[in-house]
PDB file of C-alpha atoms in Angstrom:
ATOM      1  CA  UNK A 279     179.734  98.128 120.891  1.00  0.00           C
ATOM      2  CA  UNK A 280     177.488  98.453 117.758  1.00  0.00           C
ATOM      3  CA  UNK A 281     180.075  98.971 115.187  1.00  0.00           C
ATOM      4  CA  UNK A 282     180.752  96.319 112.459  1.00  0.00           C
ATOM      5  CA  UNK A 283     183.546  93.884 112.700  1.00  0.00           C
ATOM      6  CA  UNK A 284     185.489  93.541 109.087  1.00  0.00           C
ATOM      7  CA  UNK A 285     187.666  90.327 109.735  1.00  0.00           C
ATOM      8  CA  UNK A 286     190.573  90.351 106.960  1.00  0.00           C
ATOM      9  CA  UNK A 287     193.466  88.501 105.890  1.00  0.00           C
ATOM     10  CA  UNK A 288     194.752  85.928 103.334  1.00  0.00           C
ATOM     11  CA  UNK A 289     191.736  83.230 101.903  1.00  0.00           C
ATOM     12  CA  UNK A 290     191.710  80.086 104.437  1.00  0.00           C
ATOM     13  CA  UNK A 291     192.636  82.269 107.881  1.00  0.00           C
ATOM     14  CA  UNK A 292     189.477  81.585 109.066  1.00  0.00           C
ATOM     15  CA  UNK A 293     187.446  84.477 108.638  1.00  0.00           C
ATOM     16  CA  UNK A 294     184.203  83.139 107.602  1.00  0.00           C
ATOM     17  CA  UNK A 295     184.608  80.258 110.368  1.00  0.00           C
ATOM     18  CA  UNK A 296     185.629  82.598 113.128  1.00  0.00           C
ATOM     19  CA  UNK A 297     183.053  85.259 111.735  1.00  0.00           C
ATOM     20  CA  UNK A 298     180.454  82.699 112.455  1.00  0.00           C
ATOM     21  CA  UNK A 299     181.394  81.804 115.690  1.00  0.00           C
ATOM     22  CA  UNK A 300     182.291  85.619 116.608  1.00  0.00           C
ATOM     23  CA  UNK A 301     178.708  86.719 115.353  1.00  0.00           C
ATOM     24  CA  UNK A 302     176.877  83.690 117.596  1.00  0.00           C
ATOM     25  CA  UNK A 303     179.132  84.836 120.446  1.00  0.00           C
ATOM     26  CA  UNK A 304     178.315  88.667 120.462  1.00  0.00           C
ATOM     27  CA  UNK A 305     174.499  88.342 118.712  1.00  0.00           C
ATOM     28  CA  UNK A 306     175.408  90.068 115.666  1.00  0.00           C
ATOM     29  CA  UNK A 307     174.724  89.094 112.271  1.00  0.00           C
ATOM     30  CA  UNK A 308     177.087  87.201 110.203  1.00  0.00           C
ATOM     31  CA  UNK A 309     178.127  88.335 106.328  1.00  0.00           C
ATOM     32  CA  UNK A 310     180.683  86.783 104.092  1.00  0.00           C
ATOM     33  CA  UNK A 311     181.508  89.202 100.971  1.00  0.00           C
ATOM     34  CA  UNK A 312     182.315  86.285  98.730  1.00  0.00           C
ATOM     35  CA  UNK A 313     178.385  84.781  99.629  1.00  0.00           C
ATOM     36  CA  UNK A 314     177.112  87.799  99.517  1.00  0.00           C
ATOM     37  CA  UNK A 315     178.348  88.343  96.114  1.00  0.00           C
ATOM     38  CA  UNK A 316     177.470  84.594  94.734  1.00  0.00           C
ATOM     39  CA  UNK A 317     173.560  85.441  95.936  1.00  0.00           C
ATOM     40  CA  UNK A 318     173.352  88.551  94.301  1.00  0.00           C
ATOM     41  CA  UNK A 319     175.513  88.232  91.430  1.00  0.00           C
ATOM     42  CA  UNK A 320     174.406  84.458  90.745  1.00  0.00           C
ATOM     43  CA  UNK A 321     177.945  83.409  89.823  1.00  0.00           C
ATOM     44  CA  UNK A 322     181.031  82.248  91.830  1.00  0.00           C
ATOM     45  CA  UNK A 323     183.683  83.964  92.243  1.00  0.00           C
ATOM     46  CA  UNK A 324     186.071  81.904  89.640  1.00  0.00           C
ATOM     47  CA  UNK A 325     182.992  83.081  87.268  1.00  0.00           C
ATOM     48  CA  UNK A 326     182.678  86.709  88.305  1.00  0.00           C
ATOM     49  CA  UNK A 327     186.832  87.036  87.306  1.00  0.00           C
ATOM     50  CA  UNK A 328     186.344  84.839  83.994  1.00  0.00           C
ATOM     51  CA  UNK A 329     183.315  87.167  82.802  1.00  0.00           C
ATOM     52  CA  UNK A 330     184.689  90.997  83.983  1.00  0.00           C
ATOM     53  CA  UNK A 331     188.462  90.200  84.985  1.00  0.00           C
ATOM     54  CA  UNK A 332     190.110  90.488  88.219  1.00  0.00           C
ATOM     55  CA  UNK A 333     189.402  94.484  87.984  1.00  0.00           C
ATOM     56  CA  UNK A 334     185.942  93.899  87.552  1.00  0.00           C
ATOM     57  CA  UNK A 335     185.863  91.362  90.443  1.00  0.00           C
ATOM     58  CA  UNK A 336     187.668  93.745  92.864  1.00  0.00           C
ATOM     59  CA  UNK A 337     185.315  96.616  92.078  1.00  0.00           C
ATOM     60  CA  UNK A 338     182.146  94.271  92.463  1.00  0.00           C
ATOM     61  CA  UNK A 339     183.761  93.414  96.050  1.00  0.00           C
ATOM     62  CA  UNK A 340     184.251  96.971  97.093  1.00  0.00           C
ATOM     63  CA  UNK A 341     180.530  97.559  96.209  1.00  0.00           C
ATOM     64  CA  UNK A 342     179.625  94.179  98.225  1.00  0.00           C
ATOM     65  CA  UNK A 343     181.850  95.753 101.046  1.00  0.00           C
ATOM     66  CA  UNK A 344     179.519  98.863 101.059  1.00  0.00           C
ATOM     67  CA  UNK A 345     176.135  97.180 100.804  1.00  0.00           C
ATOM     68  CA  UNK A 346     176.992  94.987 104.068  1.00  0.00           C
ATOM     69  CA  UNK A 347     178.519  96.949 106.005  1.00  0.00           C
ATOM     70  CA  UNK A 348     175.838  97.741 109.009  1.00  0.00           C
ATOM     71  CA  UNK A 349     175.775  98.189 112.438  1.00  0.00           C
ATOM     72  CA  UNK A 350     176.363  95.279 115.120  1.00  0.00           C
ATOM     73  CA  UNK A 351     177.664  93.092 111.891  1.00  0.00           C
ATOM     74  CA  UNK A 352     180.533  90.759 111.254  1.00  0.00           C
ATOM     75  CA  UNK A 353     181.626  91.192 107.897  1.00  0.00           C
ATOM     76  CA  UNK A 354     184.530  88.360 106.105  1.00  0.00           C
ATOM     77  CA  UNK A 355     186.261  90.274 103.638  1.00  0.00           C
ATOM     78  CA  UNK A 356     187.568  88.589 100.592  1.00  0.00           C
ATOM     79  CA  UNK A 357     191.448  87.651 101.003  1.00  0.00           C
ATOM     80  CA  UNK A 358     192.338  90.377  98.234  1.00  0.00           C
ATOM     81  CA  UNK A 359     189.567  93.529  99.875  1.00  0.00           C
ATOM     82  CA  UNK A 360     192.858  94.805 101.275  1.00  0.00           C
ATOM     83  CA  UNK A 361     194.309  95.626  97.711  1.00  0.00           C
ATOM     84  CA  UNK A 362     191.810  99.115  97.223  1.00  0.00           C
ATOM     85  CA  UNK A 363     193.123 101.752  99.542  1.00  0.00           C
ATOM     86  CA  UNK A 364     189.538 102.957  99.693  1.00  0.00           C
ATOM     87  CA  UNK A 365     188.253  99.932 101.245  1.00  0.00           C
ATOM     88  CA  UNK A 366     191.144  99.946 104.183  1.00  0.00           C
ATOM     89  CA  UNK A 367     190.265 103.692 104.830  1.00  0.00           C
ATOM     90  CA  UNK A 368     186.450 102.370 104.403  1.00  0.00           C
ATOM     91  CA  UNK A 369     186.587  99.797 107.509  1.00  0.00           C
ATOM     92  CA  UNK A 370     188.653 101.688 109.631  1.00  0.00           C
ATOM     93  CA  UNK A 371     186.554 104.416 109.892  1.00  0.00           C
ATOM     94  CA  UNK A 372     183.524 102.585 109.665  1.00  0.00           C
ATOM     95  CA  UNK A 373     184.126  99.901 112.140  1.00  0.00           C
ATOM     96  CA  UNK A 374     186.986  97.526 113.923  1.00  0.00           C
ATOM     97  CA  UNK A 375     189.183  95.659 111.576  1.00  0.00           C
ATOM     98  CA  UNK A 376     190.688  92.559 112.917  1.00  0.00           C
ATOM     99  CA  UNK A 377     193.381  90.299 110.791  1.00  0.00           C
ATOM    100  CA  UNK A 378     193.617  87.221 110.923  1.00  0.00           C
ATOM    101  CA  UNK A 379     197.671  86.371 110.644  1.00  0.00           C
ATOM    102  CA  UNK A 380     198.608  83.064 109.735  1.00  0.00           C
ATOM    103  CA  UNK A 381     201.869  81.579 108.334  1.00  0.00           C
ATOM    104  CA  UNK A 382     201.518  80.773 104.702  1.00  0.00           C
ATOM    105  CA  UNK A 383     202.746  77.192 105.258  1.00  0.00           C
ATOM    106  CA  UNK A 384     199.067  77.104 107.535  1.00  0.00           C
ATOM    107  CA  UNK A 385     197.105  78.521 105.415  1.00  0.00           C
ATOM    108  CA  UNK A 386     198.324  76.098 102.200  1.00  0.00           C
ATOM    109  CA  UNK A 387     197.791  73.028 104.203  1.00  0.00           C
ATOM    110  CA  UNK A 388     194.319  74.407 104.902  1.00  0.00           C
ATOM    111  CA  UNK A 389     193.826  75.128 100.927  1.00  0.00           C
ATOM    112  CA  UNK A 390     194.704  71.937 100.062  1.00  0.00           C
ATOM    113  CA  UNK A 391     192.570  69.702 102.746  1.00  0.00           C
ATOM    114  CA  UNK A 392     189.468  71.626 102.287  1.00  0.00           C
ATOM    115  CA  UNK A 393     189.582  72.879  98.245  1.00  0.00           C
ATOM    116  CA  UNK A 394     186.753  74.447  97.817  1.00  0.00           C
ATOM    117  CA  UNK A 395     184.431  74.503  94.265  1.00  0.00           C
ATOM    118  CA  UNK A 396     184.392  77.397  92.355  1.00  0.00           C
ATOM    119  CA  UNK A 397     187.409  78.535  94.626  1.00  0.00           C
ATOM    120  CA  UNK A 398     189.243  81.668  93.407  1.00  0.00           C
ATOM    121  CA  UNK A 399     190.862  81.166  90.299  1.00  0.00           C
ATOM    122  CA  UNK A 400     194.942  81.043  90.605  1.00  0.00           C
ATOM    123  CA  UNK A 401     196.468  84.427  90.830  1.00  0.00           C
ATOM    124  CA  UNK A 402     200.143  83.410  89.848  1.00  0.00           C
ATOM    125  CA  UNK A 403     199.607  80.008  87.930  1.00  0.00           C
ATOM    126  CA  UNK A 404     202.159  78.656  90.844  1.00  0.00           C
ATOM    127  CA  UNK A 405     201.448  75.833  93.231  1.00  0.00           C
ATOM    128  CA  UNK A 406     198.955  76.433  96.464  1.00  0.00           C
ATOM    129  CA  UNK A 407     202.455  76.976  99.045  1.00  0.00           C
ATOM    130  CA  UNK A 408     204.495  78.818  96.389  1.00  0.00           C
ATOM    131  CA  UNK A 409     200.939  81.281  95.467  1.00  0.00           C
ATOM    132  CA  UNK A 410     200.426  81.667  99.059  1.00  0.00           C
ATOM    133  CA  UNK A 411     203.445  82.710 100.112  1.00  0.00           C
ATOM    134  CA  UNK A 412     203.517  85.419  97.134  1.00  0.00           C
ATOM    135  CA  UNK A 413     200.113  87.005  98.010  1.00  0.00           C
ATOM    136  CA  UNK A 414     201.117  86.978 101.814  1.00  0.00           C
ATOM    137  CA  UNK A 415     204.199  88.517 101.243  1.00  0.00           C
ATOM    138  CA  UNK A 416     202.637  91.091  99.065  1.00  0.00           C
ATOM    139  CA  UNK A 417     200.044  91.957 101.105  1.00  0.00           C
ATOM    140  CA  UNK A 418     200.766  91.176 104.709  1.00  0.00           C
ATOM    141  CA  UNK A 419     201.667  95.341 105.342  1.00  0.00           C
ATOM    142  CA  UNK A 420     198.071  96.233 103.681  1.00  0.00           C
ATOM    143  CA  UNK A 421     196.621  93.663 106.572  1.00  0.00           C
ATOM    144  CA  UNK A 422     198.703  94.870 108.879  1.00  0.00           C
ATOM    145  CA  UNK A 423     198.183  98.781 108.294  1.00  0.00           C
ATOM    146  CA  UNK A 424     194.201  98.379 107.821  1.00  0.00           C
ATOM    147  CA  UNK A 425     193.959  96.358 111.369  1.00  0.00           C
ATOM    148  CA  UNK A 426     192.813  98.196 114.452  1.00  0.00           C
ATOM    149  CA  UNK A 427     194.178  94.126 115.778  1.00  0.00           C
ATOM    150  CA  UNK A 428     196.109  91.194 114.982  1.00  0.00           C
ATOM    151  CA  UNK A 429     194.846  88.099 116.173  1.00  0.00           C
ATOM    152  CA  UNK A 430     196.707  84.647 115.837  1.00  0.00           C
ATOM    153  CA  UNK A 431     194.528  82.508 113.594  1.00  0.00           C
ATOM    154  CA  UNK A 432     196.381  79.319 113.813  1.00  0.00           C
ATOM    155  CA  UNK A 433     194.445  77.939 116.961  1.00  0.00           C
ATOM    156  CA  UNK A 434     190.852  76.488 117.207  1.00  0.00           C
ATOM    157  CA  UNK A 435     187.827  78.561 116.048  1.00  0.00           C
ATOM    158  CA  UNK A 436     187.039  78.629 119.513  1.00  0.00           C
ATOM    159  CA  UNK A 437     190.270  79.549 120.966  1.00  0.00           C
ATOM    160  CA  UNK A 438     190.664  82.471 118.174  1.00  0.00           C
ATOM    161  CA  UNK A 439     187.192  83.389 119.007  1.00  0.00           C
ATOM    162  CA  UNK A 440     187.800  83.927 122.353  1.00  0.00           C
ATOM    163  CA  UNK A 441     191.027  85.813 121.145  1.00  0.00           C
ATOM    164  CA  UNK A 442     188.711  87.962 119.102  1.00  0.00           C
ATOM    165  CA  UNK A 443     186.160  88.752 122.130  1.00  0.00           C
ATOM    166  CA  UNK A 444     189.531  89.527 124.694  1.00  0.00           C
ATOM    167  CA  UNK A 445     190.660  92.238 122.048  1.00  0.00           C
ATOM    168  CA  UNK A 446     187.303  93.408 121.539  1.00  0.00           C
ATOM    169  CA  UNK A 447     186.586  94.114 124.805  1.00  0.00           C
ATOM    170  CA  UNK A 448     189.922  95.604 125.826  1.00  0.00           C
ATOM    171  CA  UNK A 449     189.146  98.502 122.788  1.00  0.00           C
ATOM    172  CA  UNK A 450     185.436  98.818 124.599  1.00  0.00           C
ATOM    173  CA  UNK A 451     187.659 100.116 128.073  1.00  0.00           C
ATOM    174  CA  UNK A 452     189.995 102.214 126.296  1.00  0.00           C
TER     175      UNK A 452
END
């Protein structure tokens, strides 16, 4: 299989840990959207939406979607790539989409033991649980239709890395 690997799903699933570990595990190259864009837009995300607003941001992301997307690549998608119906139809044609499901009350903890600087801004102005829950619920059919597979993400990077290969392989024999 040469075809890129988009990973998707809500911010703090994993994707850029398990993209890492899926890329050294397969020999492919490893690209996270939101680095990609910091490095070539010289501004953090929190920065990119204060500057151009969250419409600018998304369509700087779709264009940071299309400049990575390559052969024998794993590509992290920001949490909200799901949002543009052009970037779903984008990575399902273009390669296999894998999300990354995790219950909200996961993810949060994860959000609040590891905050990250320059970390999105807020999208609802509500706590990290209440937020998360919102933007799951709202977009947990977008992951869900976009996904050629749904892998648990609540396990070890290693254990949903090994998830990730099993599923990969399976669509390689069919």
């Amino acid at each position: 299989m040469t075809q890129p690997i988009f990973l998707i799903g809500p911010r703090a699933c994993g994707k850029t840990t398990v993209g890492e570990g899926l890329a050294q595990a397969t020999g492919f190259e490893f690209v996270d959207t939101d680095r990609w864009l910091r490095q070539h837009r010289g501004m953090t995300v929190a920065e990119i939406v204060e500057k151009e607003g969250w419409e600018g941001f998304r369509q700087r992301e779709s264009d940071a979607l299309q400049a990575v997307t390559a052969p024998e690549t794993v590509i992290a998608t920001g949490g909200g790539m799901v949002l543009s119906e052009a970037n779903r139809q984008f990575m399902h044609e273009r390669g296999v989409v894998i999300y990354l499901c995790a219950p909200a009350q996961v993810l949060a903890a994860r959000l609040a033991a590891v905050p990250e600087q320059g970390q999105r801004p807020t999208l609802t102005g509500k706590t990290i649980v209440d937020e998360v829950e919102d933007v799951l619920a709202a977009r947990e059919t977008l992951y869900r239709a976009a996904a050629h597979h749904v892998v648990d993400a609540t396990g070890s990077r290693d254990e949903i890395v090994a998830q990730l290969l099993t599923a990969l392989h399976l669509a390689q024999a069919s």
